[in-house]
């Protein structure tokens, strides 16, 4: 690598490296090992212990490496992966942060960032959920790449570095030097936290500030360790992006959001506030909600943009969306950077303005068309087995009666049972119409369910519709309520697609029925069956308050089938 003329500890001109962690304890040897590995390998993984993957300082090690070896690099850039497990959202994060690097490069050096990277560049991909998914995001060329993760994936052992517990003598020494503790206090804390650096630093800071004594820290920690571990919680449904109106094209919303987040108006809070002030001066922006500028310090940049886009797409005003593009262009000209994203915003805005203008002209000459109605409220999906057809139909009818009563006549068609359709030309269109518009799907789970193509397609359609809604993480709607009709045998491995949904709560906190619902029907256990159906129906009505967008008809057959990892055993 070429030598630098910068002062010894000065960072490169192009960098977004956070400040040096302070205090950062006891990793001198590991930092030196990371440098040695980066001299031998273009990409190196720094990871926590596989059996104790929490907070051992891999991120701090990577940042400290950049500060300590700054003379070896002419560019340093940190990509925050935020432990994002979803490949699409991870790709979006990487694209946004790459654009920030491109703009910084062009602004500082006066030329675009293109071509292969140099060996004296350092890219840090921090907090990867799965290091194996990052390879496609690595730059072309010879830049050194340092990845931090809690796991190892399939990374080659000779190109990865374990960040494990600190040795007891190092802990004692560092607590004495950095925290001002005496040897007895330092030794007691070293024994209490078993080499975990984050715990040691927090405890040392608390003792040093006089908030607690070493004995109090040790006593409370010992008491906490006596408590039994909490019960394992079911995995939640996958997080989804922010909510938007169902009748807005997904591509337009997603592209506009991405372009704005990568533009100069969203560089920081100051640039965002100036943009809002400019936008409010436009006559068409009178509908701009106060929420997009009041209290923005409490929101992330992505949340600010989502609030703004909610207003844009709610109004469907050509003048409003054009004002948005105009103000972005003006800010870009003033900053003299980010023209590519400003042009992208302009193109999307003009496309939307033309679409909305045409819609308004049609509305002046034609009566407003009613919104597309759902063909049914819920869809009973099952394996179509002759052996239990009568029981499945009875269960569906009981559920439909209960749901219809609870809805109070608000729907004309409550349930759809696909066995009632005959296979052929008249069957398939009705099945497609039902699954693409229904609000809820109730799959009757058996081993064979995961192997039947139409069951797999029905499941894929509902998952796609949930994704199209783009709910705020933690507020995603429930659209699939599995019923264990005949539970798979104990040695059956559930498909990965099914796992996030198998614990969908539809029992109001009460323990779910642990047996086969088929047995309740077949054995005429009326009390247990009615209780189960009533609880399920009540939850279905409650969940239906959130709108679920319909899916285009032509997409139903084009979606990849769910349960790709289904077992190959015969039914």
Coordinates of C-alpha atoms in Angstrom, one line a residue:
X1 CA 0.0 0.0 0.0
X2 CA 1.2 3.5 -0.8
X3 CA 2.4 5.6 2.2
X4 CA 0.4 8.5 3.3
X5 CA 1.6 12.0 4.0
X6 CA -1.0 12.7 6.7
X7 CA -0.1 13.2 10.3
X8 CA 0.1 9.8 12.2
X9 CA -3.5 9.7 13.6
X10 CA -5.3 11.8 11.0
X11 CA -8.0 9.9 9.1
X12 CA -8.2 9.9 5.2
X13 CA -10.1 12.8 3.6
X14 CA -12.8 10.5 2.5
X15 CA -14.1 8.5 5.5
X16 CA -17.2 8.1 7.6
X17 CA -15.4 6.3 10.5
X18 CA -17.0 6.9 13.9
X19 CA -14.9 8.3 16.7
X20 CA -12.5 5.9 18.4
X21 CA -14.4 3.9 21.0
X22 CA -13.4 5.0 24.5
X23 CA -12.7 3.1 26.5
X24 CA -11.9 0.2 24.2
X25 CA -10.4 -2.6 26.2
X26 CA -7.7 -5.2 25.6
X27 CA -7.8 -5.9 21.9
X28 CA -4.3 -4.8 20.8
X29 CA -3.3 -8.4 19.7
X30 CA -6.6 -9.0 17.9
X31 CA -6.3 -5.6 16.0
X32 CA -2.8 -6.6 15.0
X33 CA -4.1 -10.0 13.9
X34 CA -6.8 -8.3 11.8
X35 CA -4.2 -6.3 10.0
X36 CA -2.1 -9.4 9.3
X37 CA -5.1 -11.2 7.9
X38 CA -6.0 -8.2 5.7
X39 CA -2.5 -8.3 4.2
X40 CA -3.0 -12.0 3.3
X41 CA -6.7 -11.9 2.4
X42 CA -8.8 -9.3 0.6
X43 CA -11.8 -10.0 2.8
X44 CA -11.7 -10.8 6.6
X45 CA -14.5 -11.7 9.0
X46 CA -14.4 -10.6 12.7
X47 CA -17.0 -12.5 14.7
X48 CA -18.2 -13.3 18.2
X49 CA -17.9 -16.7 19.8
X50 CA -20.4 -19.1 18.2
X51 CA -21.7 -20.3 21.6
X52 CA -21.8 -16.8 23.1
X53 CA -22.7 -14.5 20.2
X54 CA -23.4 -11.2 22.1
X55 CA -21.4 -8.0 22.5
X56 CA -17.8 -9.1 22.5
X57 CA -16.7 -6.0 20.7
X58 CA -16.3 -6.9 17.0
X59 CA -17.6 -3.6 15.8
X60 CA -15.3 -1.7 18.2
X61 CA -12.4 -3.8 17.0
X62 CA -13.1 -2.9 13.4
X63 CA -13.4 0.9 14.2
X64 CA -10.3 0.8 16.3
X65 CA -8.5 -1.0 13.5
X66 CA -9.3 1.9 11.1
X67 CA -8.1 4.5 13.6
X68 CA -4.9 2.7 14.5
X69 CA -3.9 1.7 10.9
X70 CA -5.1 4.9 9.2
X71 CA -1.7 5.4 7.5
X72 CA -2.3 2.3 5.4
X73 CA -5.5 3.6 3.7
X74 CA -6.5 6.5 1.6
X75 CA -10.2 5.9 1.9
X76 CA -12.3 4.3 4.7
X77 CA -16.0 3.7 4.5
X78 CA -18.3 2.0 7.0
X79 CA -21.5 0.3 5.7
X80 CA -23.9 -0.3 8.5
X81 CA -25.7 -3.6 7.8
X82 CA -27.8 -3.2 11.0
X83 CA -28.2 -7.0 11.3
X84 CA -30.8 -6.8 8.5
X85 CA -31.8 -10.4 7.6
X86 CA -34.0 -9.5 4.6
X87 CA -31.9 -9.5 1.3
X88 CA -34.0 -6.9 -0.4
X89 CA -33.9 -4.4 2.4
X90 CA -30.2 -5.1 2.9
X91 CA -29.6 -4.3 -0.7
X92 CA -31.5 -1.1 -0.3
X93 CA -29.3 -0.1 2.7
X94 CA -26.2 -0.9 0.7
X95 CA -27.3 1.1 -2.3
X96 CA -28.1 4.2 -0.1
X97 CA -24.8 4.1 1.7
X98 CA -22.9 3.5 -1.6
X99 CA -24.5 6.6 -3.0
X100 CA -23.4 8.6 0.0
X101 CA -19.8 7.4 -0.7
X102 CA -20.1 8.3 -4.4
X103 CA -21.2 11.8 -3.5
X104 CA -18.5 12.3 -0.9
X105 CA -15.9 11.0 -3.4
X106 CA -17.1 13.3 -6.2
X107 CA -17.4 16.3 -3.9
X108 CA -13.9 15.9 -2.4
X109 CA -12.0 14.8 -5.5
X110 CA -14.0 16.4 -8.2
X111 CA -14.4 13.2 -10.2
X112 CA -16.9 10.3 -10.2
X113 CA -16.3 7.1 -8.3
X114 CA -16.1 4.5 -11.0
X115 CA -13.8 1.6 -12.0
X116 CA -12.1 -0.9 -9.7
X117 CA -11.2 0.0 -6.1
X118 CA -7.6 0.4 -4.9
X119 CA -5.7 -1.7 -2.4
X120 CA -5.3 1.3 -0.1
X121 CA -9.1 1.5 0.4
X122 CA -10.8 -0.1 3.4
X123 CA -14.5 -1.0 3.4
X124 CA -16.0 -2.1 6.7
X125 CA -19.4 -4.0 6.6
X126 CA -20.5 -3.7 10.2
X127 CA -23.1 -5.9 12.0
X128 CA -24.0 -8.3 9.2
X129 CA -26.8 -10.7 10.1
X130 CA -25.4 -13.3 7.7
X131 CA -21.9 -12.7 6.4
X132 CA -22.6 -15.2 3.5
X133 CA -25.1 -12.7 2.0
X134 CA -22.6 -9.9 1.7
X135 CA -20.4 -11.1 -1.1
X136 CA -22.6 -9.6 -3.8
X137 CA -22.2 -6.2 -2.2
X138 CA -18.4 -6.2 -2.0
X139 CA -16.7 -3.7 -4.4
X140 CA -14.8 -4.8 -7.5
X141 CA -11.0 -4.3 -7.4
X142 CA -8.5 -4.6 -4.6
X143 CA -10.1 -2.7 -1.7
X144 CA -9.7 -4.5 1.7
X145 CA -13.0 -5.6 3.2
X146 CA -13.5 -6.1 7.0
X147 CA -16.8 -7.7 8.0
X148 CA -18.2 -7.9 11.5
X149 CA -20.9 -10.4 12.5
X150 CA -22.2 -12.5 15.4
X151 CA -21.9 -15.6 13.2
X152 CA -19.4 -17.2 10.8
X153 CA -21.6 -18.5 8.1
X154 CA -19.5 -20.5 5.6
X155 CA -16.6 -18.1 5.8
X156 CA -13.2 -19.8 5.4
X157 CA -11.5 -20.3 8.8
X158 CA -8.1 -18.9 7.7
X159 CA -9.8 -15.5 6.8
X160 CA -11.7 -14.9 10.0
X161 CA -10.9 -13.6 13.5
X162 CA -12.6 -14.6 16.7
X163 CA -13.2 -11.9 19.2
X164 CA -13.6 -13.8 22.4
X165 CA -13.6 -13.1 26.2
X166 CA -10.8 -11.1 27.6
X167 CA -8.1 -12.8 29.7
X168 CA -8.4 -12.2 33.4
X169 CA -5.0 -10.4 33.8
X170 CA -5.9 -8.1 30.9
X171 CA -9.3 -7.2 32.6
X172 CA -7.7 -6.5 35.9
X173 CA -5.0 -4.3 34.3
X174 CA -7.5 -2.4 32.1
X175 CA -9.9 -1.7 34.9
X176 CA -7.2 -0.4 37.0
X177 CA -5.7 1.8 34.2
X178 CA -9.0 3.0 32.6
X179 CA -11.5 3.0 35.5
X180 CA -9.2 4.0 38.4
X181 CA -10.2 0.9 40.4
X182 CA -7.8 -0.7 42.9
X183 CA -6.6 -4.2 42.4
X184 CA -9.1 -5.8 44.7
X185 CA -12.1 -4.1 43.0
X186 CA -10.7 -4.9 39.5
X187 CA -10.2 -8.5 40.4
X188 CA -13.7 -8.9 41.7
X189 CA -15.3 -7.4 38.6
X190 CA -13.0 -9.6 36.4
X191 CA -14.3 -12.7 38.1
X192 CA -17.9 -11.5 38.0
X193 CA -18.2 -11.0 34.2
X194 CA -16.0 -13.7 32.8
X195 CA -14.2 -11.6 30.3
X196 CA -17.2 -9.9 28.6
X197 CA -15.8 -6.5 27.6
X198 CA -19.1 -4.6 27.3
X199 CA -20.3 -5.7 30.7
X200 CA -16.9 -5.0 32.3
X201 CA -16.8 -1.4 30.9
X202 CA -20.4 -0.6 32.0
X203 CA -19.8 -2.0 35.5
X204 CA -16.5 -0.2 35.8
X205 CA -18.1 3.1 34.7
X206 CA -20.9 2.7 37.3
X207 CA -18.4 2.0 40.1
X208 CA -16.2 4.9 39.1
X209 CA -19.1 7.3 39.1
X210 CA -20.1 6.2 42.6
X211 CA -23.5 4.9 41.6
X212 CA -22.8 1.4 43.0
X213 CA -20.0 -0.4 44.7
X214 CA -18.2 -3.4 43.4
X215 CA -19.9 -5.6 46.0
X216 CA -23.3 -4.4 44.9
X217 CA -22.5 -5.1 41.2
X218 CA -21.3 -8.6 42.1
X219 CA -24.2 -9.4 44.3
X220 CA -26.9 -8.3 41.8
X221 CA -25.2 -10.2 39.0
X222 CA -25.1 -13.4 41.1
X223 CA -28.8 -13.0 42.0
X224 CA -29.7 -12.5 38.3
X225 CA -27.8 -15.7 37.3
X226 CA -29.9 -17.7 39.8
X227 CA -33.1 -16.9 37.9
X228 CA -34.3 -19.5 35.4
X229 CA -34.0 -18.6 31.7
X230 CA -37.2 -17.1 30.2
X231 CA -39.4 -19.3 28.1
X232 CA -38.6 -19.3 24.4
X233 CA -40.7 -16.9 22.5
X234 CA -42.2 -17.6 19.1
X235 CA -40.5 -15.9 16.2
X236 CA -42.4 -12.9 14.9
X237 CA -43.5 -12.4 11.3
X238 CA -40.8 -10.9 9.1
X239 CA -40.5 -7.2 9.4
X240 CA -41.8 -5.2 6.4
X241 CA -41.1 -1.6 5.2
X242 CA -43.4 1.3 5.9
X243 CA -47.1 1.4 5.1
X244 CA -48.5 3.0 2.0
X245 CA -51.8 3.2 0.1
X246 CA -52.6 0.0 -1.7
X247 CA -53.6 1.7 -5.0
X248 CA -50.2 3.3 -5.5
X249 CA -47.7 1.5 -7.8
X250 CA -45.1 -0.2 -5.6
X251 CA -42.3 0.5 -8.0
X252 CA -43.0 4.2 -8.0
X253 CA -43.2 4.5 -4.2
X254 CA -40.1 2.4 -3.6
X255 CA -38.0 4.1 -6.3
X256 CA -39.0 7.6 -5.1
X257 CA -38.3 6.8 -1.5
X258 CA -34.8 5.3 -2.4
X259 CA -33.9 8.3 -4.6
X260 CA -34.9 10.8 -1.9
X261 CA -33.0 9.0 0.8
X262 CA -29.9 9.0 -1.4
X263 CA -30.3 12.7 -2.4
X264 CA -28.7 15.8 -1.0
X265 CA -31.8 16.9 0.8
X266 CA -31.7 13.9 3.1
X267 CA -27.9 14.2 3.9
X268 CA -28.6 15.3 7.4
X269 CA -31.2 17.0 9.6
X270 CA -30.1 20.5 8.5
X271 CA -30.5 19.8 4.8
X272 CA -33.9 18.1 5.4
X273 CA -35.2 21.1 7.4
X274 CA -34.1 23.5 4.6
X275 CA -35.9 21.3 2.1
X276 CA -39.1 21.4 4.1
X277 CA -38.9 25.2 4.3
X278 CA -38.5 25.4 0.6
X279 CA -41.3 23.0 0.0
X280 CA -43.7 24.9 2.3
X281 CA -43.2 28.0 0.2
X282 CA -44.8 26.3 -2.8
X283 CA -48.5 27.0 -3.0
X284 CA -49.2 23.3 -3.8
X285 CA -47.6 22.2 -0.5
X286 CA -50.2 23.6 1.8
X287 CA -51.3 20.1 2.6
X288 CA -47.8 19.2 3.9
X289 CA -48.4 17.7 7.4
X290 CA -46.7 19.2 10.4
X291 CA -45.4 15.8 11.4
X292 CA -42.8 15.9 8.6
X293 CA -41.0 18.8 10.2
X294 CA -42.1 19.0 13.9
X295 CA -40.1 16.7 16.1
X296 CA -37.9 15.4 13.3
X297 CA -35.0 15.0 15.6
X298 CA -36.9 12.0 17.1
X299 CA -37.3 10.3 13.7
X300 CA -34.9 8.6 11.5
X301 CA -34.4 10.0 8.0
X302 CA -36.3 7.1 6.5
X303 CA -39.3 7.7 8.8
X304 CA -39.3 11.4 7.8
X305 CA -39.4 10.5 4.1
X306 CA -42.1 7.9 4.7
X307 CA -44.3 10.6 6.4
X308 CA -43.8 12.9 3.5
X309 CA -44.6 10.3 0.9
X310 CA -47.8 9.4 2.8
X311 CA -48.9 13.0 2.1
X312 CA -47.7 12.9 -1.5
X313 CA -49.5 9.7 -2.4
X314 CA -52.6 10.6 -0.3
X315 CA -53.2 13.8 -2.3
X316 CA -52.3 12.4 -5.8
X317 CA -51.6 16.1 -6.7
X318 CA -49.5 16.6 -9.8
X319 CA -48.5 20.1 -8.6
X320 CA -47.4 18.7 -5.2
X321 CA -45.2 16.0 -6.6
X322 CA -43.6 18.4 -9.1
X323 CA -42.9 20.9 -6.3
X324 CA -41.1 18.1 -4.5
X325 CA -38.9 17.5 -7.5
X326 CA -38.3 21.2 -8.1
X327 CA -37.1 21.7 -4.5
X328 CA -34.8 18.7 -4.7
X329 CA -33.3 20.0 -7.9
X330 CA -32.7 23.5 -6.4
X331 CA -31.0 22.0 -3.3
X332 CA -28.9 19.8 -5.5
X333 CA -27.7 22.8 -7.6
X334 CA -26.8 24.7 -4.5
X335 CA -24.9 21.7 -3.1
X336 CA -23.3 21.0 -6.5
X337 CA -23.6 17.2 -5.8
X338 CA -26.3 14.5 -6.1
X339 CA -27.5 15.3 -9.7
X340 CA -28.1 11.6 -10.5
X341 CA -30.6 11.3 -7.6
X342 CA -32.2 14.6 -8.4
X343 CA -32.8 13.5 -12.0
X344 CA -34.2 10.2 -10.7
X345 CA -36.6 12.1 -8.4
X346 CA -37.6 14.3 -11.4
X347 CA -38.3 11.3 -13.6
X348 CA -40.5 9.5 -11.1
X349 CA -42.3 12.8 -10.2
X350 CA -43.2 13.5 -13.9
X351 CA -44.4 9.9 -14.3
X352 CA -46.7 10.2 -11.3
X353 CA -47.9 13.7 -12.3
X354 CA -48.8 12.4 -15.7
X355 CA -50.6 9.5 -14.3
X356 CA -52.5 11.6 -11.7
X357 CA -53.4 14.3 -14.3
X358 CA -54.9 11.7 -16.6
X359 CA -56.9 10.2 -13.7
X360 CA -58.3 13.6 -12.9
X361 CA -59.3 14.4 -16.5
X362 CA -61.1 11.0 -16.7
X363 CA -62.8 11.7 -13.4
X364 CA -64.3 15.0 -14.8
X365 CA -66.0 13.1 -17.7
X366 CA -66.7 9.7 -16.1
X367 CA -68.4 8.6 -12.9
X368 CA -66.1 7.4 -10.2
X369 CA -65.6 3.6 -10.5
X370 CA -66.2 1.7 -7.2
X371 CA -63.2 0.1 -5.5
X372 CA -62.6 -3.5 -6.4
X373 CA -64.5 -5.7 -3.9
X374 CA -63.1 -8.8 -2.3
X375 CA -64.6 -12.0 -3.5
X376 CA -64.6 -13.4 0.0
X377 CA -63.6 -12.5 3.6
X378 CA -61.6 -15.6 4.3
X379 CA -60.2 -18.5 2.2
X380 CA -59.9 -22.1 3.6
X381 CA -56.9 -23.6 2.1
X382 CA -56.3 -27.3 2.4
X383 CA -54.8 -30.4 0.7
X384 CA -58.1 -31.6 -1.0
X385 CA -58.0 -35.1 0.5
X386 CA -61.1 -37.3 -0.1
X387 CA -60.5 -39.1 3.2
X388 CA -61.5 -36.0 5.3
X389 CA -63.5 -33.9 2.9
X390 CA -66.7 -34.0 4.9
X391 CA -64.9 -33.0 8.1
X392 CA -63.0 -30.2 6.4
X393 CA -66.2 -28.9 4.8
X394 CA -68.0 -29.0 8.1
X395 CA -65.3 -27.0 9.8
X396 CA -65.3 -24.4 7.0
X397 CA -69.1 -24.1 7.3
X398 CA -69.0 -23.7 11.1
X399 CA -66.3 -21.0 10.8
X400 CA -68.1 -19.2 8.0
X401 CA -71.3 -19.1 10.0
X402 CA -69.5 -17.7 13.1
X403 CA -67.6 -15.1 11.1
X404 CA -70.7 -13.9 9.2
X405 CA -72.5 -13.4 12.5
X406 CA -69.6 -11.4 14.0
X407 CA -69.3 -9.3 10.9
X408 CA -73.0 -8.3 11.2
X409 CA -73.8 -8.5 7.5
X410 CA -70.9 -6.3 6.4
X411 CA -69.9 -8.9 3.8
X412 CA -72.0 -10.7 1.2
X413 CA -69.6 -13.6 0.9
X414 CA -67.8 -14.7 4.0
X415 CA -65.8 -17.8 3.1
X416 CA -64.4 -19.7 0.2
X417 CA -63.7 -23.4 0.2
X418 CA -61.7 -24.5 -2.8
X419 CA -62.9 -28.1 -2.8
X420 CA -66.3 -26.8 -3.8
X421 CA -64.9 -25.8 -7.2
X422 CA -64.5 -28.5 -9.9
X423 CA -61.0 -28.7 -11.5
X424 CA -61.1 -27.1 -15.0
X425 CA -61.7 -23.8 -16.7
X426 CA -64.5 -22.7 -14.4
X427 CA -62.6 -23.7 -11.3
X428 CA -59.2 -22.0 -11.7
X429 CA -60.4 -18.3 -12.4
X430 CA -62.6 -18.4 -9.3
X431 CA -59.8 -19.8 -7.2
X432 CA -57.4 -17.1 -8.4
X433 CA -60.0 -14.4 -7.8
X434 CA -60.6 -15.6 -4.2
X435 CA -57.0 -15.9 -3.1
X436 CA -55.9 -12.6 -4.6
X437 CA -58.6 -10.6 -2.9
X438 CA -59.5 -12.4 0.3
X439 CA -58.5 -10.7 3.6
X440 CA -57.5 -13.9 5.4
X441 CA -56.3 -17.4 4.6
X442 CA -57.0 -20.2 7.0
X443 CA -54.8 -23.2 5.9
X444 CA -55.6 -26.6 7.3
X445 CA -52.1 -27.9 8.0
X446 CA -51.1 -31.5 7.2
X447 CA -47.8 -32.9 5.9
X448 CA -49.3 -33.1 2.5
X449 CA -50.3 -29.4 2.5
X450 CA -46.6 -28.4 2.1
X451 CA -46.2 -30.6 -1.0
X452 CA -49.3 -29.6 -3.0
X453 CA -48.5 -27.0 -5.7
X454 CA -51.8 -25.0 -5.3
X455 CA -51.4 -24.9 -1.5
X456 CA -47.9 -23.6 -2.0
X457 CA -49.1 -21.0 -4.5
X458 CA -51.9 -19.9 -2.2
X459 CA -49.4 -19.4 0.6
X460 CA -47.0 -17.5 -1.7
X461 CA -49.8 -15.1 -2.8
X462 CA -50.8 -14.2 0.8
X463 CA -47.2 -13.6 1.8
X464 CA -46.7 -11.4 -1.3
X465 CA -49.8 -9.4 -0.5
X466 CA -48.5 -8.8 3.1
X467 CA -45.2 -7.6 1.6
X468 CA -47.0 -5.2 -0.8
X469 CA -48.7 -3.6 2.2
X470 CA -45.3 -2.5 3.5
X471 CA -46.3 -2.3 7.2
X472 CA -44.2 -0.5 9.8
X473 CA -41.9 -3.1 11.5
X474 CA -43.7 -4.6 14.4
X475 CA -47.1 -3.6 13.1
X476 CA -47.4 -6.0 10.1
X477 CA -50.9 -7.4 9.7
X478 CA -51.8 -11.1 10.2
X479 CA -53.2 -12.5 7.0
X480 CA -52.5 -16.2 7.5
X481 CA -54.0 -18.1 10.4
X482 CA -52.8 -21.7 10.3
X483 CA -55.0 -24.5 11.8
X484 CA -53.2 -27.7 12.7
X485 CA -55.7 -30.0 11.0
X486 CA -53.6 -33.1 11.4
X487 CA -50.2 -32.3 13.0
X488 CA -47.2 -33.5 11.1
X489 CA -45.3 -36.4 12.7
X490 CA -42.6 -35.6 15.2
X491 CA -39.7 -36.3 12.8
X492 CA -41.2 -34.0 10.2
X493 CA -39.1 -30.8 9.6
X494 CA -41.3 -27.8 9.1
X495 CA -40.4 -25.7 6.0
X496 CA -38.7 -22.4 6.8
X497 CA -41.4 -20.4 5.1
X498 CA -43.9 -21.8 7.6
X499 CA -42.0 -21.1 10.8
X500 CA -42.8 -17.3 11.2
X501 CA -46.5 -18.0 10.9
X502 CA -47.1 -21.2 12.9
X503 CA -47.4 -19.3 16.1
X504 CA -49.8 -16.7 14.8
X505 CA -51.8 -15.6 17.8
X506 CA -55.5 -16.2 17.4
X507 CA -56.5 -17.3 20.9
X508 CA -56.4 -14.0 22.8
X509 CA -53.6 -15.1 25.0
X510 CA -55.1 -18.4 25.9
X511 CA -53.1 -21.6 25.3
X512 CA -53.7 -22.9 21.7
X513 CA -55.3 -26.2 21.2
X514 CA -52.4 -28.8 21.2
X515 CA -54.1 -31.6 19.3
X516 CA -55.5 -32.2 15.8
X517 CA -58.5 -30.0 15.0
X518 CA -59.6 -32.8 12.7
X519 CA -60.2 -35.0 15.8
X520 CA -62.5 -32.4 17.3
X521 CA -64.7 -32.5 14.1
X522 CA -64.5 -36.3 13.5
X523 CA -65.2 -37.2 17.2
X524 CA -68.0 -34.8 17.5
X525 CA -66.4 -32.9 20.4
X526 CA -68.9 -30.1 20.1
X527 CA -67.9 -28.0 23.1
X528 CA -64.1 -28.0 22.3
X529 CA -64.8 -27.5 18.6
X530 CA -67.2 -24.5 19.2
X531 CA -64.7 -22.9 21.5
X532 CA -61.9 -23.2 19.0
X533 CA -64.0 -21.9 16.1
X534 CA -65.4 -19.0 18.2
X535 CA -61.9 -17.9 19.3
X536 CA -60.5 -18.2 15.7
X537 CA -63.5 -16.2 14.3
X538 CA -63.2 -13.5 16.8
X539 CA -59.5 -13.0 16.0
X540 CA -60.2 -13.1 12.3
X541 CA -62.6 -10.2 12.6
X542 CA -60.2 -8.2 14.8
X543 CA -57.3 -8.7 12.3
X544 CA -59.4 -7.7 9.4
X545 CA -59.5 -4.0 10.4
X546 CA -56.2 -3.5 8.6
X547 CA -56.6 -3.3 4.8
X548 CA -54.7 -5.9 2.7
X549 CA -54.0 -4.9 -0.9
X550 CA -55.3 -7.1 -3.7
X551 CA -52.8 -8.8 -6.0
X552 CA -52.8 -8.4 -9.8
X553 CA -54.4 -11.4 -11.5
X554 CA -51.4 -12.0 -13.8
X555 CA -49.0 -12.3 -10.8
X556 CA -50.8 -15.2 -9.1
X557 CA -49.4 -17.8 -11.4
X558 CA -46.0 -16.1 -11.8
X559 CA -45.0 -16.0 -8.1
X560 CA -42.4 -18.6 -7.0
X561 CA -44.1 -21.4 -4.9
X562 CA -43.6 -21.3 -1.2
X563 CA -41.9 -24.1 0.9
X564 CA -39.0 -24.5 -1.5
X565 CA -37.2 -26.5 1.2
X566 CA -40.1 -28.9 1.7
X567 CA -39.2 -32.5 2.5
X568 CA -39.2 -35.0 -0.4
X569 CA -41.0 -37.7 1.4
X570 CA -44.2 -39.1 -0.1
X571 CA -47.5 -38.4 1.4

